[in-house]
Coordinates of C-alpha atoms and ligand atoms in Angstrom, one line a residue:
Chain A
M7 CA -2.5 13.6 61.3
A8 CA -3.8 17.1 61.0
K9 CA -6.1 19.4 62.8
I10 CA -9.6 20.1 61.4
E11 CA -12.3 22.4 62.7
W12 CA -15.9 21.3 62.2
M13 CA -19.3 21.0 64.0
L14 CA -20.8 17.8 65.3
N15 CA -24.3 17.7 66.6
G16 CA -24.3 21.5 67.2
T17 CA -20.9 21.5 69.0
P18 CA -17.8 23.0 67.4
I19 CA -15.0 20.4 67.4
S20 CA -11.3 20.7 66.7
S21 CA -10.0 17.2 65.9
D22 CA -6.4 16.1 65.5
I23 CA -7.0 13.2 63.2
D24 CA -5.9 11.1 60.3
L25 CA -7.5 12.9 57.4
S26 CA -8.3 9.7 55.6
M27 CA -10.2 8.1 58.4
R28 CA -13.8 7.4 57.4
L29 CA -16.4 9.7 59.2
L30 CA -18.3 6.5 60.1
D31 CA -15.4 5.1 62.0
Y32 CA -14.8 8.4 63.8
L33 CA -18.4 8.7 64.8
R34 CA -18.8 5.1 66.1
D35 CA -15.3 4.4 67.5
H36 CA -14.2 7.8 68.7
Q37 CA -17.5 9.5 69.6
H38 CA -19.4 6.3 70.5
L39 CA -22.3 7.5 68.3
K40 CA -23.7 4.1 67.3
G41 CA -26.8 5.4 65.4
P42 CA -25.0 5.4 62.0
K43 CA -24.4 1.8 61.1
E44 CA -22.1 0.0 58.7
G45 CA -24.3 -2.1 56.4
C46 CA -22.3 -2.3 53.1
G47 CA -19.4 0.0 53.7
E48 CA -19.5 1.1 50.0
G49 CA -22.3 3.6 49.7
E50 CA -25.1 1.3 48.6
C51 CA -27.4 0.9 51.7
G52 CA -27.7 4.2 53.5
A53 CA -27.4 2.7 57.0
C54 CA -24.5 5.0 57.8
A55 CA -26.3 8.2 56.6
V56 CA -25.7 11.5 58.4
L57 CA -26.5 15.1 57.5
I58 CA -23.7 17.3 56.3
D59 CA -24.9 20.9 56.1
H60 CA -28.5 19.6 56.1
Q61 CA -27.9 17.1 53.2
I62 CA -27.8 13.4 53.4
A63 CA -24.4 11.8 53.0
N64 CA -23.1 8.2 53.5
S65 CA -20.5 8.5 56.3
C66 CA -18.8 5.3 55.1
L67 CA -17.5 7.2 52.1
V68 CA -16.6 10.5 53.7
P69 CA -13.0 11.0 54.7
M70 CA -12.5 13.2 57.8
A71 CA -10.7 15.8 55.5
N72 CA -14.0 16.4 53.8
V73 CA -15.9 17.4 56.9
A74 CA -13.5 20.2 57.7
G75 CA -15.5 23.5 57.9
H76 CA -18.8 21.6 57.7
E77 CA -21.6 20.7 60.1
V78 CA -22.4 17.0 60.7
V79 CA -25.6 15.9 62.4
T80 CA -26.1 12.2 63.3
I81 CA -29.4 10.7 64.3
E82 CA -28.4 11.3 68.0
G83 CA -28.1 15.0 67.4
F84 CA -31.2 15.2 65.2
A85 CA -33.2 13.2 67.9
K86 CA -33.2 16.4 70.1
T87 CA -35.3 18.3 67.6
K88 CA -39.1 18.7 67.2
R89 CA -38.8 17.7 63.6
Y90 CA -37.4 14.3 64.7
Q91 CA -40.3 13.8 67.0
I92 CA -42.7 14.4 64.2
I93 CA -40.9 12.0 61.8
A94 CA -40.4 9.3 64.5
Q95 CA -44.0 9.4 65.5
A96 CA -45.1 9.1 61.9
F97 CA -42.8 6.1 61.4
I98 CA -44.3 4.5 64.6
D99 CA -47.9 5.2 63.5
C100 CA -47.4 3.8 60.0
G101 CA -45.5 0.7 61.1
A102 CA -42.4 1.9 59.2
V103 CA -40.0 0.3 61.6
Q104 CA -39.4 -3.5 62.0
C105 CA -35.9 -4.6 62.9
G106 CA -34.8 -0.9 62.9
F107 CA -31.4 -1.3 61.3
C108 CA -32.2 1.0 58.4
T109 CA -34.3 3.4 60.5
P110 CA -31.6 6.0 61.5
G111 CA -30.7 6.3 57.8
M112 CA -34.3 6.5 56.7
I113 CA -35.0 9.3 59.2
I114 CA -31.9 11.2 58.1
A115 CA -33.1 10.7 54.4
T116 CA -36.5 12.1 55.4
E117 CA -35.0 15.1 57.1
S118 CA -32.8 15.8 54.1
L119 CA -35.8 15.7 51.8
L120 CA -38.2 17.8 54.0
H121 CA -35.5 20.4 54.6
H122 CA -35.4 21.1 50.9
Q123 CA -38.9 20.1 49.9
P124 CA -41.4 20.3 52.8
Q125 CA -44.3 19.0 50.8
P126 CA -42.9 16.3 48.6
T127 CA -44.7 14.2 46.0
I128 CA -44.6 10.4 46.2
S129 CA -42.0 10.3 43.4
E130 CA -39.8 12.9 45.2
I131 CA -40.0 10.7 48.3
K132 CA -39.0 7.7 46.2
V133 CA -36.0 9.5 44.8
A134 CA -35.0 10.7 48.3
L135 CA -35.1 7.1 49.7
S136 CA -33.4 5.6 46.6
G137 CA -30.1 5.1 48.4
N138 CA -31.6 3.6 51.6
L139 CA -32.2 -0.2 51.7
C140 CA -34.7 -1.8 54.0
R141 CA -34.9 -5.6 54.3
C142 CA -38.1 -5.6 56.3
T143 CA -40.9 -3.1 55.5
G144 CA -41.2 -3.3 51.7
Y145 CA -40.9 0.6 51.7
N146 CA -44.7 1.4 51.4
M147 CA -45.0 2.1 55.1
I148 CA -41.9 4.3 55.0
I149 CA -43.4 6.3 52.1
E150 CA -46.7 6.6 54.0
A151 CA -44.8 7.7 57.1
I152 CA -43.0 10.5 55.3
T153 CA -46.2 11.7 53.7
L154 CA -47.8 11.8 57.1
A155 CA -44.8 13.6 58.7
A156 CA -44.9 16.2 56.0
K157 CA -48.6 16.7 56.7
R158 CA -48.3 16.8 60.4
G159 CA -45.2 19.0 60.4
R160 CA -46.5 21.7 58.0
G161 CA -44.7 24.9 58.9
E162 CA -41.9 23.0 60.8
W163 CA -39.6 22.8 57.7
Chain B
M293 CA 7.8 12.2 54.1
V294 CA 5.0 13.8 52.1
E295 CA 1.8 13.9 54.1
A296 CA -1.9 14.1 53.3
R297 CA -3.0 17.7 52.8
I298 CA -6.0 19.9 52.6
P299 CA -5.0 22.9 50.4
H300 CA -6.8 26.2 51.2
S301 CA -6.6 27.6 47.7
L302 CA -6.3 26.4 44.1
Q303 CA -2.8 28.0 44.0
E304 CA -1.7 26.1 47.1
A305 CA -3.0 22.9 45.6
L306 CA -1.1 23.5 42.3
I307 CA 2.1 24.4 44.2
L308 CA 1.9 21.2 46.3
M309 CA 1.3 19.2 43.1
S310 CA 4.4 20.7 41.5
Q311 CA 6.5 19.5 44.4
A312 CA 5.2 15.9 44.9
T313 CA 2.8 13.4 43.4
Y314 CA -0.5 13.2 45.2
T315 CA -3.7 11.2 44.8
I316 CA -6.4 13.9 44.2
V317 CA -9.3 13.1 46.5
N318 CA -12.5 15.0 45.6
G319 CA -15.9 13.6 46.7
A320 CA -14.1 10.3 47.5
T321 CA -17.1 8.2 46.3
D322 CA -14.9 6.2 43.9
L323 CA -11.7 6.3 45.9
L324 CA -13.0 5.2 49.2
V325 CA -14.7 2.2 47.6
Q326 CA -11.5 1.3 45.8
K327 CA -9.4 1.8 48.9
R328 CA -11.9 0.1 51.2
S329 CA -10.6 -2.3 53.9
W330 CA -11.9 -3.6 57.2
S331 CA -14.1 -1.3 59.1
G332 CA -12.1 0.7 61.6
T333 CA -9.0 0.7 59.4
I334 CA -7.7 3.8 57.7
P335 CA -8.0 3.6 53.8
K336 CA -4.5 3.4 52.4
F337 CA -3.5 5.5 49.3
S338 CA -0.4 4.6 47.3
Q339 CA 0.4 8.4 47.1
P340 CA -0.4 10.9 49.8
P341 CA -3.9 12.2 49.4
L342 CA -4.6 15.8 48.4
Y343 CA -8.1 16.7 49.6
I344 CA -9.6 19.3 47.3
R345 CA -13.3 18.9 47.9
G346 CA -13.3 21.9 50.2
L347 CA -11.9 24.3 47.6
K348 CA -14.6 26.9 47.4
E349 CA -13.0 28.6 44.4
L350 CA -13.9 25.5 42.3
D351 CA -17.4 25.1 43.7
Y352 CA -19.6 26.9 41.2
I353 CA -21.8 26.5 38.2
C354 CA -22.4 29.5 36.0
E355 CA -23.1 30.8 32.5
R356 CA -20.2 32.7 30.9
S357 CA -19.9 33.8 27.3
G358 CA -22.8 31.6 26.2
M359 CA -21.3 28.5 27.8
L360 CA -22.0 26.7 31.1
E361 CA -19.0 26.4 33.3
I362 CA -18.9 23.8 36.1
G363 CA -16.1 24.0 38.7
A364 CA -14.3 20.8 39.7
T365 CA -15.6 20.6 43.3
T366 CA -19.3 21.3 42.5
S367 CA -21.5 18.4 43.6
L368 CA -23.5 16.3 41.1
E369 CA -26.7 17.2 43.1
T370 CA -25.9 21.0 42.6
I371 CA -25.5 20.4 38.9
L372 CA -28.7 18.4 38.7
H373 CA -30.8 21.3 40.1
H374 CA -29.2 24.2 38.2
P375 CA -31.6 25.7 35.8
K376 CA -29.1 26.0 33.0
T377 CA -27.9 22.4 33.2
P378 CA -28.6 20.7 29.8
K379 CA -31.6 18.4 30.0
I380 CA -29.5 15.4 28.9
L381 CA -27.1 15.9 31.8
Q382 CA -30.0 16.3 34.2
H383 CA -31.5 13.0 33.0
I384 CA -28.1 11.3 33.3
I385 CA -27.3 12.6 36.8
L386 CA -30.7 11.4 38.1
T387 CA -29.7 7.9 37.2
M388 CA -26.3 8.2 39.0
A389 CA -26.0 6.7 42.4
S390 CA -28.3 8.2 45.1
P391 CA -28.9 11.7 46.6
A392 CA -26.5 10.8 49.5
I393 CA -23.7 10.0 47.0
R394 CA -24.6 12.9 44.6
H395 CA -24.2 15.4 47.4
Q396 CA -20.5 14.4 47.7
A397 CA -19.6 13.2 44.2
T398 CA -18.3 15.5 41.5
L399 CA -18.3 15.6 37.7
S400 CA -14.5 15.9 37.6
G401 CA -14.2 12.7 39.7
N402 CA -16.4 10.9 37.2
I403 CA -14.4 12.2 34.3
Q404 CA -10.9 11.4 35.7
N405 CA -12.2 7.9 36.8
A406 CA -12.7 7.3 33.0
S407 CA -14.8 4.2 33.4
P408 CA -16.4 3.0 30.1
A409 CA -19.6 2.9 32.2
G410 CA -19.2 6.4 33.7
D411 CA -22.6 7.8 33.1
S412 CA -21.9 11.5 32.9
L413 CA -19.4 10.8 30.1
V414 CA -22.1 9.9 27.7
G415 CA -23.7 13.3 28.2
L416 CA -20.3 15.1 28.0
Y417 CA -19.4 13.4 24.7
L418 CA -22.9 14.3 23.3
L419 CA -22.5 17.9 24.3
D420 CA -18.8 18.1 23.1
A421 CA -17.7 19.2 26.5
S422 CA -14.2 20.7 27.2
I423 CA -12.1 19.8 30.1
V424 CA -9.9 22.6 31.6
L425 CA -6.8 21.5 33.4
H426 CA -4.3 23.6 35.4
N427 CA -0.8 23.0 36.7
R428 CA 1.3 25.6 38.5
H429 CA 2.3 27.3 35.3
H430 CA -0.3 26.9 32.7
E431 CA -3.8 25.9 31.6
R432 CA -4.9 23.3 29.0
V433 CA -8.3 22.9 27.4
I434 CA -9.0 19.5 25.9
S435 CA -12.1 18.1 24.4
I436 CA -13.6 15.2 26.3
Q437 CA -13.1 12.8 23.3
D438 CA -9.3 13.6 23.4
F439 CA -9.1 13.7 27.2
I440 CA -10.2 10.1 27.7
V441 CA -7.8 7.8 25.9
D442 CA -8.6 4.4 27.2
V443 CA -10.2 2.4 30.0
R444 CA -9.4 4.4 33.2
K445 CA -6.7 6.4 31.2
T446 CA -6.8 10.2 30.6
M447 CA -4.5 12.8 29.3
R448 CA -4.1 14.3 32.8
E449 CA -0.4 14.7 33.9
A450 CA 0.4 14.1 37.5
D451 CA 0.8 17.8 38.3
E452 CA -2.4 18.8 36.7
L453 CA -5.8 19.4 38.3
I454 CA -9.1 19.3 36.4
T455 CA -10.4 22.8 37.4
K456 CA -13.6 23.0 35.3
V457 CA -15.8 21.5 32.7
V458 CA -17.3 23.8 29.9
L459 CA -20.5 22.9 28.1
P460 CA -22.6 24.6 25.5
I461 CA -26.0 25.9 26.6
D462 CA -28.8 23.5 25.6
K463 CA -30.2 23.9 22.1
F464 CA -31.7 20.5 21.4
S465 CA -35.3 19.9 20.8
Q466 CA -35.3 16.2 21.9
C467 CA -33.1 14.2 24.2
A468 CA -33.0 10.6 25.3
Y469 CA -30.9 8.7 27.9
T470 CA -31.5 5.1 28.9
K471 CA -29.3 3.3 31.4
V472 CA -29.8 -0.5 31.7
G473 CA -28.7 -1.8 35.1
P474 CA -29.7 -4.3 37.7
R475 CA -31.4 -1.7 39.9
K476 CA -32.7 1.9 39.2
T477 CA -30.3 3.5 41.7
D478 CA -26.7 2.8 42.9
A479 CA -26.1 0.6 39.8
I480 CA -23.3 0.6 37.3
A481 CA -24.6 0.5 33.7
K482 CA -24.6 -2.7 31.7
V483 CA -25.3 -0.6 28.7
A484 CA -26.1 3.1 28.3
F485 CA -27.5 5.0 25.3
G486 CA -27.9 8.7 24.8
G487 CA -29.2 10.7 21.9
L488 CA -29.7 14.4 21.1
I489 CA -31.6 15.9 18.2
D490 CA -32.4 19.3 16.9
I491 CA -35.2 19.4 14.4
E492 CA -36.6 22.4 12.6
N493 CA -39.5 22.2 10.2
D494 CA -39.0 18.4 10.1
R495 CA -35.4 18.8 9.1
I496 CA -32.6 17.3 11.2
R497 CA -30.3 20.2 12.0
D498 CA -28.1 18.3 14.4
I499 CA -28.1 14.8 15.7
R500 CA -25.8 13.1 18.2
I501 CA -25.7 9.5 19.3
A502 CA -23.5 7.9 22.0
F503 CA -23.2 4.6 23.8
G504 CA -21.7 3.8 27.2
A505 CA -20.3 0.5 28.4
V506 CA -20.0 -1.1 25.0
Y507 CA -16.5 0.0 24.1
K508 CA -13.3 1.0 25.9
T509 CA -14.5 4.7 26.0
V510 CA -17.9 6.2 25.2
L511 CA -18.7 5.4 21.6
R512 CA -19.7 8.2 19.2
S513 CA -19.4 8.3 15.4
R514 CA -19.4 11.7 13.8
K515 CA -19.3 10.0 10.3
I516 CA -22.6 8.2 10.9
E517 CA -24.2 11.3 12.5
E518 CA -23.2 13.4 9.5
S519 CA -25.1 11.0 7.2
L520 CA -28.3 12.2 9.0
M521 CA -27.7 15.9 9.0
G522 CA -30.0 18.0 6.9
K523 CA -32.3 15.0 6.2
D524 CA -36.0 15.2 6.5
R525 CA -37.2 13.2 9.6
S526 CA -39.4 11.0 7.2
A527 CA -36.1 9.7 5.6
V528 CA -35.0 8.0 8.8
P529 CA -37.0 4.7 8.5
E530 CA -35.4 3.9 5.2
M531 CA -31.9 4.7 6.5
K532 CA -32.4 2.7 9.7
H533 CA -30.9 -0.6 8.5
V534 CA -27.7 1.0 7.3
L535 CA -27.4 3.1 10.6
L536 CA -27.9 0.0 12.7
E537 CA -25.3 -1.9 10.7
G538 CA -22.9 1.0 11.0
Y539 CA -23.1 1.1 14.8
A540 CA -23.1 -2.7 15.0
S541 CA -19.6 -2.8 13.4
L542 CA -18.3 -0.2 16.0
I543 CA -19.8 -1.6 19.2
Q544 CA -17.3 -3.9 20.9
P545 CA -18.5 -4.8 24.3
I546 CA -16.8 -7.1 26.8
D547 CA -18.0 -10.0 29.0
D548 CA -17.8 -9.2 32.7
Q549 CA -19.6 -9.8 36.0
R550 CA -22.3 -7.3 35.1
S551 CA -23.3 -8.5 31.7
N552 CA -22.0 -10.2 28.5
R553 CA -21.1 -9.1 25.0
W554 CA -24.3 -10.5 23.3
Y555 CA -26.7 -8.8 25.8
R556 CA -24.8 -5.5 25.6
K557 CA -24.7 -5.3 21.9
T558 CA -28.3 -6.4 21.3
T559 CA -29.6 -4.0 23.9
A560 CA -27.5 -1.1 22.6
L561 CA -28.9 -1.6 19.1
N562 CA -32.4 -2.0 20.4
L563 CA -32.1 1.3 22.2
L564 CA -30.7 3.0 19.1
E565 CA -33.6 1.6 17.0
A566 CA -36.2 2.9 19.5
F567 CA -34.5 6.4 19.3
L568 CA -34.5 6.3 15.5
D569 CA -38.2 5.3 15.5
S570 CA -39.0 8.2 17.8
I571 CA -37.5 10.7 15.2
S572 CA -39.7 9.7 12.4
R573 CA -42.9 9.5 14.5
Ligands
FAD82 C1 -23.0 3.5 45.6 C2 -22.3 4.2 44.4 C3 -23.0 4.4 43.3 C4 -22.5 4.9 42.2 N1 -23.2 5.1 41.1 C5 -22.6 5.6 39.9 C6 -23.4 5.7 38.8 O1 -24.6 5.4 38.7 N2 -22.8 6.2 37.6 C7 -21.5 6.6 37.6 O2 -21.0 7.0 36.6 N3 -20.7 6.5 38.8 C8 -21.3 6.0 39.9 N4 -20.5 5.9 41.1 C9 -19.1 6.3 41.1 C10 -18.8 7.7 41.6 O3 -19.8 8.2 42.5 C11 -18.7 8.8 40.5 O4 -17.7 8.3 39.6 C12 -18.4 10.2 41.0 O5 -18.7 11.1 40.0 C13 -16.9 10.3 41.4 O6 -16.7 11.6 41.9 P1 -15.9 11.9 43.2 O7 -15.7 13.4 43.4 O8 -16.5 11.2 44.4 O9 -14.5 11.2 42.8 P2 -13.2 10.8 43.7 O10 -13.5 9.4 44.3 O11 -12.8 11.8 44.7 O12 -12.1 10.6 42.6 C14 -12.3 9.8 41.5 C15 -11.0 9.9 40.6 O13 -10.9 11.1 40.0 C16 -9.7 11.8 40.4 N5 -10.1 13.2 40.6 C17 -11.2 13.7 41.2 N6 -11.3 15.0 41.0 C18 -10.2 15.4 40.3 C19 -9.8 16.7 39.7 N7 -10.5 17.8 40.0 N8 -8.7 16.7 39.0 C20 -8.0 15.5 38.7 N9 -8.3 14.3 39.2 C21 -9.5 14.3 39.9 C22 -9.3 11.1 41.7 O14 -7.9 11.2 41.8 C23 -9.7 9.7 41.4 O15 -8.8 9.0 40.5 C24 -21.1 5.4 42.2 C25 -20.4 5.2 43.4 C26 -21.0 4.6 44.5 C27 -20.2 4.5 45.7
FES83 S1 -22.6 1.4 55.1 FE1 -22.5 3.3 54.1 S2 -24.0 3.2 52.5 FE2 -23.9 1.2 53.4
FES84 S1 -36.8 -2.1 59.3 FE1 -35.4 -3.8 59.1 S2 -34.1 -3.1 57.5 FE2 -35.7 -1.6 57.6

């Protein structure tokens, strides 16, 4: 056990914690933040994605030691922003959500992309989504949704 | 009992490593997969983990004395987007994992992992990269070829940390990297091929060829490369047969769950042939 200082969804936290605990387990079991999901548990599906310092990361492969001094935002924290509203509405309008299991990770991947590249090309969108699996949509609708979000949200990122 | 630690400086890390044996944990993208257990359980390490990913002193990429230096905790995604990163390494990093993994993963982790299919290694062999290691008392600089001795074995001693990787600045006119895997992203290579060439007035000034996942380490033959140095590019087609035979005798792939010997060898030689054809064109 050791103490780490970090930020979770905008709030500074000081956690006395096992440094090897996975961030995903901490979020789901200790903070009851169930947005990040465990799909594969080994970095391949993106269902557990969160933002660390505005960049997408798979929380199933992040030990708590590695969040010390960093800012973590889960889908629950991001949902309070205007940018989330724009992305979520674009996902709804394009039919980019079916069962919804991948959706928190897809929205986190979208925010990570638009934060660095507000007007992405289709191939940049594909690279940004390359670590997120979706069993339902076939991806086209998600790509359309991101294109639409970038257009509607011009100036937001 | 020795406990898991987050050192606050390189010096603190090296002192801790001189006092006990730790498992170095950097981006953790290899280690947390290897140590994975049921969800909700804490990953178990055989030696206490030393978490170095937060060491800011080692998080840099910069040009110094005509060389590119990459600190050990710099993320793959940072290296990918740096303007001085050699093209071959950019191509390679783009085939590695996904952005989410690349934001956490490091080059030093890929090197110390020493997998025959480790993608960055093909680029580091081609570029003749050097690995810089530190322990509490001294520094060692070792070429990548010498550093990696076998499957998952390197020359690193238990008290040593890889602190940086040093590469020459790009001077090649043409580069190629092909990774053959089951999926474009998040896939381990069945076979990988990399080639670099520097041509001036149709003459081959420098040529380098390397294969991944077809031998216990990355495979590169300086002897074969030398047979091409100084030749006119138009001479390559008539040399092709001998070159292919030369590499065929060196390539020794294995059968595993990802692929088999025959497929790996055939594909590796096909990729080489395509590269050689592109030179004479
Ligand atoms: C989904 C997924 C996809 C992947 N795709 C690829 C791929 O396409 N190609 C590929 O090559 N790899 C791939 N990997 C493997 C992994 O991401 C890379 O090997 C990565 O570069 C490891 O870096 P890390 O910092 O996360 O290493 P860690 O897991 O932290 O460490 C790996 C090893 O290196 C040692 N180590 C780390 N840093 C140092 C140091 N500074 N000094 C001494 N020892 C050190 C550790 O002790 C450990 O033995 C993938 C992994 C996952 C989970
Ligand atoms: S659960 Fe983390 S990537 Fe699949
Ligand atoms: S909507 Fe079902 S997995 Fe993507």
